[in-house]
Amino acid sequence: MVWIAFTLHGGNWRASSWGKVLGYAELMTLVDRDRPEPGMWVEQGAPHEDALEVGKAVADLARFDVSFPDGWNPVADWQDFDGLTADAVARATERLMLRPARSRSAGIASLVISSAVLGRAPDYTAPEPECVVFARREGTPSWFVRRPAVDAFGREYSVEVDGFNRRAHRPYPGAYRKFVLTPDPTADILGRIDYQIWVAALAKLESALIDRLVGRKLTFSHRSATPWLEDRDMVGIQLCRAFGDTKRVEPQNKC
């Protein structure tokens, strides 16, 4: 009835948002489409048993969460920059851990699936940033100084304020400059975190599928968690089971 009313009013129903739906409803098939056999597909039969087992193992990755072992450092090939590198790693880690635990766990399986579809490992390229003086928008280096203050409850604390004396055109006594890493390395650090999660997830899949495949045989290969280090191999992120069927178990700091 919708098609009849639309046609009677002179409308071009094939150009409307309902065009494809109404075109199929008219003859219950698609006519003169760009495919050789419109409206048809190849029936491939039931999926292989091994494919089902791999799918179950990948889905089971959503029960794991990430864990950072002692001595973990995803940018050991960078300079320390007087603690700025460690601060950048802490910010990137905090950004990951601020996600809900279920979201992090679901992201593990999604990372494995997307890497398999793309046919490549997550990108861990992370050029070392530069350490520069924190400057204003016009490029002038900024000065800072800490001043004592008192809150509404009478508690004393210190606050960081502008440390440059505009009248005297020089910094205040005790003023200091701040340094930052440029470009912001957070995205690169998160990329290396994704790579290490992917490596740990593949290890879990190998362990899970070792005795479950019937038509295929796994070929084990050691994949480094820190391929950006040429002279050594450091420990990477671990995956610990965090979710069961009914009860959640909080992951510890070490597996």
Coordinates of C-alpha atoms in Angstrom, one line a residue:
M1 CA 0.0 0.0 0.0
V2 CA 2.9 2.4 0.7
W3 CA 4.3 1.7 -2.7
I4 CA 0.9 2.2 -4.4
A5 CA 0.3 5.5 -2.6
F6 CA 3.8 6.7 -3.4
T7 CA 3.5 5.8 -7.1
L8 CA 0.1 7.5 -7.4
H9 CA 1.5 10.7 -6.1
G10 CA 4.2 10.7 -8.8
G11 CA 7.1 9.9 -6.5
N12 CA 10.3 8.2 -7.6
W13 CA 10.2 5.3 -5.0
R14 CA 13.5 3.8 -6.2
A15 CA 15.4 7.0 -5.2
S16 CA 13.8 7.0 -1.7
S17 CA 15.4 5.5 1.4
W18 CA 12.8 2.7 1.1
G19 CA 13.6 2.1 -2.6
K20 CA 15.6 -1.2 -2.1
V21 CA 13.1 -2.6 0.4
L22 CA 10.1 -1.9 -1.8
G23 CA 12.0 -3.1 -4.9
Y24 CA 12.5 -6.4 -3.2
A25 CA 9.0 -6.6 -1.9
E26 CA 7.5 -6.1 -5.4
L27 CA 8.8 -9.4 -6.8
M28 CA 10.4 -11.0 -3.7
T29 CA 13.8 -11.0 -5.5
L30 CA 16.4 -8.5 -6.8
V31 CA 16.3 -7.9 -10.5
D32 CA 19.1 -6.7 -12.8
R33 CA 21.6 -6.2 -10.0
D34 CA 25.4 -5.9 -10.5
R35 CA 26.0 -9.5 -9.5
P36 CA 25.8 -12.4 -12.0
E37 CA 23.2 -14.2 -9.9
P38 CA 21.3 -11.6 -7.9
G39 CA 19.6 -12.7 -4.7
M40 CA 21.7 -15.9 -4.4
W41 CA 24.8 -16.9 -2.5
V42 CA 27.1 -19.9 -2.2
E43 CA 26.2 -22.4 0.6
Q44 CA 29.5 -23.4 2.1
G45 CA 28.2 -25.9 4.7
A46 CA 28.9 -26.0 8.4
P47 CA 32.1 -24.5 9.6
H48 CA 35.1 -26.7 10.4
E49 CA 35.4 -28.0 13.9
D50 CA 38.8 -26.3 14.3
A51 CA 37.3 -23.0 13.3
L52 CA 34.7 -23.4 16.0
E53 CA 37.4 -24.2 18.6
V54 CA 39.5 -21.2 17.6
G55 CA 36.4 -19.0 17.9
K56 CA 35.7 -20.3 21.4
A57 CA 39.3 -19.7 22.4
V58 CA 39.3 -16.2 21.1
A59 CA 36.0 -15.4 22.8
D60 CA 37.5 -16.8 26.1
L61 CA 40.1 -14.0 25.9
A62 CA 37.3 -11.7 27.2
R63 CA 37.7 -13.3 30.6
F64 CA 41.3 -12.0 31.0
D65 CA 42.7 -8.7 32.1
V66 CA 46.1 -7.1 31.8
S67 CA 48.8 -7.2 34.5
F68 CA 52.0 -5.3 34.6
P69 CA 54.9 -7.3 36.1
D70 CA 57.7 -5.8 38.1
G71 CA 60.4 -4.0 36.0
W72 CA 58.0 -3.5 33.1
N73 CA 59.1 -0.8 30.8
P74 CA 57.6 -0.5 27.2
V75 CA 60.1 2.3 26.2
A76 CA 63.4 0.9 27.6
D77 CA 65.0 2.1 24.4
W78 CA 64.3 5.7 25.3
Q79 CA 66.3 8.1 27.5
D80 CA 64.9 8.7 31.0
F81 CA 64.8 12.5 30.5
D82 CA 65.0 13.1 34.2
G83 CA 61.9 11.1 34.9
L84 CA 59.7 12.5 32.1
T85 CA 59.7 9.2 30.3
A86 CA 58.5 7.3 33.4
D87 CA 55.7 10.0 33.9
A88 CA 54.6 9.5 30.3
V89 CA 54.4 5.7 30.8
A90 CA 52.4 6.2 34.0
R91 CA 49.9 8.5 32.1
A92 CA 49.5 6.0 29.3
T93 CA 49.0 3.1 31.8
E94 CA 46.5 5.1 33.8
R95 CA 44.6 5.9 30.6
L96 CA 44.3 2.2 29.9
M97 CA 43.3 1.2 33.4
L98 CA 40.6 3.9 33.6
R99 CA 38.6 1.9 31.1
P100 CA 36.1 -0.4 32.8
A101 CA 37.5 -3.9 33.4
R102 CA 34.9 -5.5 31.1
S103 CA 35.8 -3.1 28.3
R104 CA 39.5 -3.8 28.7
S105 CA 38.9 -7.6 28.5
A106 CA 36.6 -7.3 25.5
G107 CA 39.3 -5.2 23.8
I108 CA 41.8 -8.1 24.1
A109 CA 39.6 -10.4 21.9
S110 CA 38.9 -7.4 19.5
L111 CA 42.6 -6.7 19.2
V112 CA 43.3 -10.4 18.2
I113 CA 40.4 -10.4 15.7
S114 CA 41.3 -7.1 14.0
S115 CA 45.0 -8.1 13.7
A116 CA 44.0 -11.3 12.1
V117 CA 41.7 -9.6 9.6
L118 CA 44.4 -7.0 8.7
G119 CA 47.0 -9.7 8.5
R120 CA 49.6 -7.9 10.6
A121 CA 50.8 -7.3 14.1
P122 CA 49.9 -4.1 16.0
D123 CA 52.3 -1.2 15.2
Y124 CA 54.9 -0.7 17.9
T125 CA 56.8 2.0 16.2
A126 CA 57.7 4.6 18.8
P127 CA 60.4 7.1 17.9
E128 CA 62.1 8.7 20.9
P129 CA 60.6 12.1 21.6
E130 CA 62.5 15.3 22.2
C131 CA 62.8 17.0 25.6
V132 CA 62.1 20.8 25.2
V133 CA 61.4 23.7 27.6
F134 CA 57.7 24.3 28.2
A135 CA 56.8 27.5 26.3
R136 CA 53.9 29.7 25.8
R137 CA 52.0 29.8 22.5
E138 CA 54.2 32.6 21.2
G139 CA 57.2 30.4 21.8
T140 CA 58.5 32.3 24.9
P141 CA 59.8 29.8 27.6
S142 CA 57.6 29.9 30.7
W143 CA 58.6 30.3 34.3
F144 CA 56.9 28.9 37.3
V145 CA 57.1 29.4 41.1
R146 CA 55.3 27.8 44.0
R147 CA 53.4 30.0 46.5
P148 CA 51.9 29.0 49.9
A149 CA 48.1 29.1 50.2
V150 CA 45.4 28.3 52.7
D151 CA 42.2 26.5 51.8
A152 CA 38.7 27.2 53.3
F153 CA 39.4 24.8 56.2
G154 CA 42.7 26.5 57.2
R155 CA 44.9 23.9 55.7
E156 CA 48.1 25.0 54.1
Y157 CA 49.2 23.9 50.7
S158 CA 51.3 25.2 47.8
V159 CA 50.1 26.2 44.4
E160 CA 52.1 26.6 41.2
V161 CA 51.7 30.1 39.6
D162 CA 53.3 32.2 36.9
G163 CA 57.0 32.8 37.9
F164 CA 57.8 35.7 35.6
N165 CA 57.8 39.3 37.0
R166 CA 56.2 41.4 34.3
R167 CA 57.2 44.7 35.8
A168 CA 60.9 43.8 36.4
H169 CA 61.0 41.7 33.2
R170 CA 62.7 38.9 35.0
P171 CA 61.7 35.7 36.8
Y172 CA 60.8 35.8 40.5
P173 CA 63.4 34.5 43.0
G174 CA 63.1 30.7 43.2
A175 CA 61.3 30.5 39.8
Y176 CA 62.0 27.4 37.6
R177 CA 61.3 26.2 34.1
K178 CA 59.5 23.0 33.1
F179 CA 60.4 20.5 30.4
V180 CA 58.1 18.4 28.3
L181 CA 58.4 15.6 25.8
T182 CA 57.4 16.5 22.2
P183 CA 55.5 15.1 20.4
D184 CA 53.3 13.7 23.1
P185 CA 54.4 10.1 23.4
T186 CA 51.1 8.8 24.9
A187 CA 49.8 7.3 21.6
D188 CA 53.1 5.6 20.9
I189 CA 53.3 4.0 24.3
L190 CA 49.7 2.8 24.0
G191 CA 50.7 1.3 20.7
R192 CA 53.4 -0.8 22.4
I193 CA 51.0 -1.8 25.1
D194 CA 48.6 -3.1 22.4
Y195 CA 51.4 -5.0 20.9
Q196 CA 52.4 -6.7 24.2
I197 CA 48.7 -7.5 24.9
W198 CA 48.5 -9.1 21.4
V199 CA 51.7 -11.2 22.1
A200 CA 50.3 -12.4 25.5
A201 CA 46.9 -13.2 23.9
L202 CA 48.6 -15.3 21.2
A203 CA 50.4 -17.3 23.9
K204 CA 47.1 -17.9 25.7
L205 CA 45.5 -19.1 22.4
E206 CA 48.4 -21.5 21.8
S207 CA 48.0 -23.0 25.3
A208 CA 44.3 -23.3 24.9
L209 CA 44.3 -24.9 21.4
I210 CA 47.3 -27.3 21.9
D211 CA 45.0 -30.3 22.4
R212 CA 41.7 -29.1 20.9
L213 CA 42.4 -29.1 17.1
V214 CA 41.5 -32.1 15.0
G215 CA 42.5 -31.1 11.5
R216 CA 45.3 -28.7 12.1
K217 CA 48.6 -28.7 14.0
L218 CA 49.9 -25.7 15.7
T219 CA 53.4 -24.4 14.9
F220 CA 54.8 -22.7 17.9
S221 CA 57.0 -19.7 17.5
H222 CA 58.5 -17.4 20.2
R223 CA 57.5 -13.8 19.6
S224 CA 59.4 -11.2 21.6
A225 CA 57.4 -8.8 23.7
T226 CA 60.1 -6.2 23.1
P227 CA 61.2 -6.5 19.5
W228 CA 62.4 -2.9 19.5
L229 CA 65.3 -3.9 21.8
E230 CA 68.2 -5.4 19.8
D231 CA 70.4 -6.5 22.6
R232 CA 67.9 -8.1 25.1
D233 CA 64.4 -9.3 25.6
M234 CA 62.5 -7.8 28.5
V235 CA 59.3 -9.0 30.2
G236 CA 56.0 -7.8 28.7
I237 CA 52.4 -7.4 29.8
Q238 CA 50.8 -10.5 31.2
L239 CA 47.2 -11.7 30.9
C240 CA 45.5 -13.0 34.1
R241 CA 42.1 -14.6 34.3
A242 CA 39.8 -12.0 35.8
F243 CA 36.3 -13.1 35.0
G244 CA 34.7 -16.5 35.6
D245 CA 31.3 -17.8 34.8
T246 CA 29.7 -16.1 37.8
K247 CA 32.3 -14.4 39.9
R248 CA 35.0 -11.9 39.1
V249 CA 38.5 -12.2 40.5
E250 CA 40.6 -9.0 40.6
P251 CA 43.9 -9.5 38.8
Q252 CA 47.0 -9.2 40.9
N253 CA 50.0 -7.0 39.9
K254 CA 52.0 -10.1 39.0
C255 CA 50.9 -13.3 37.3

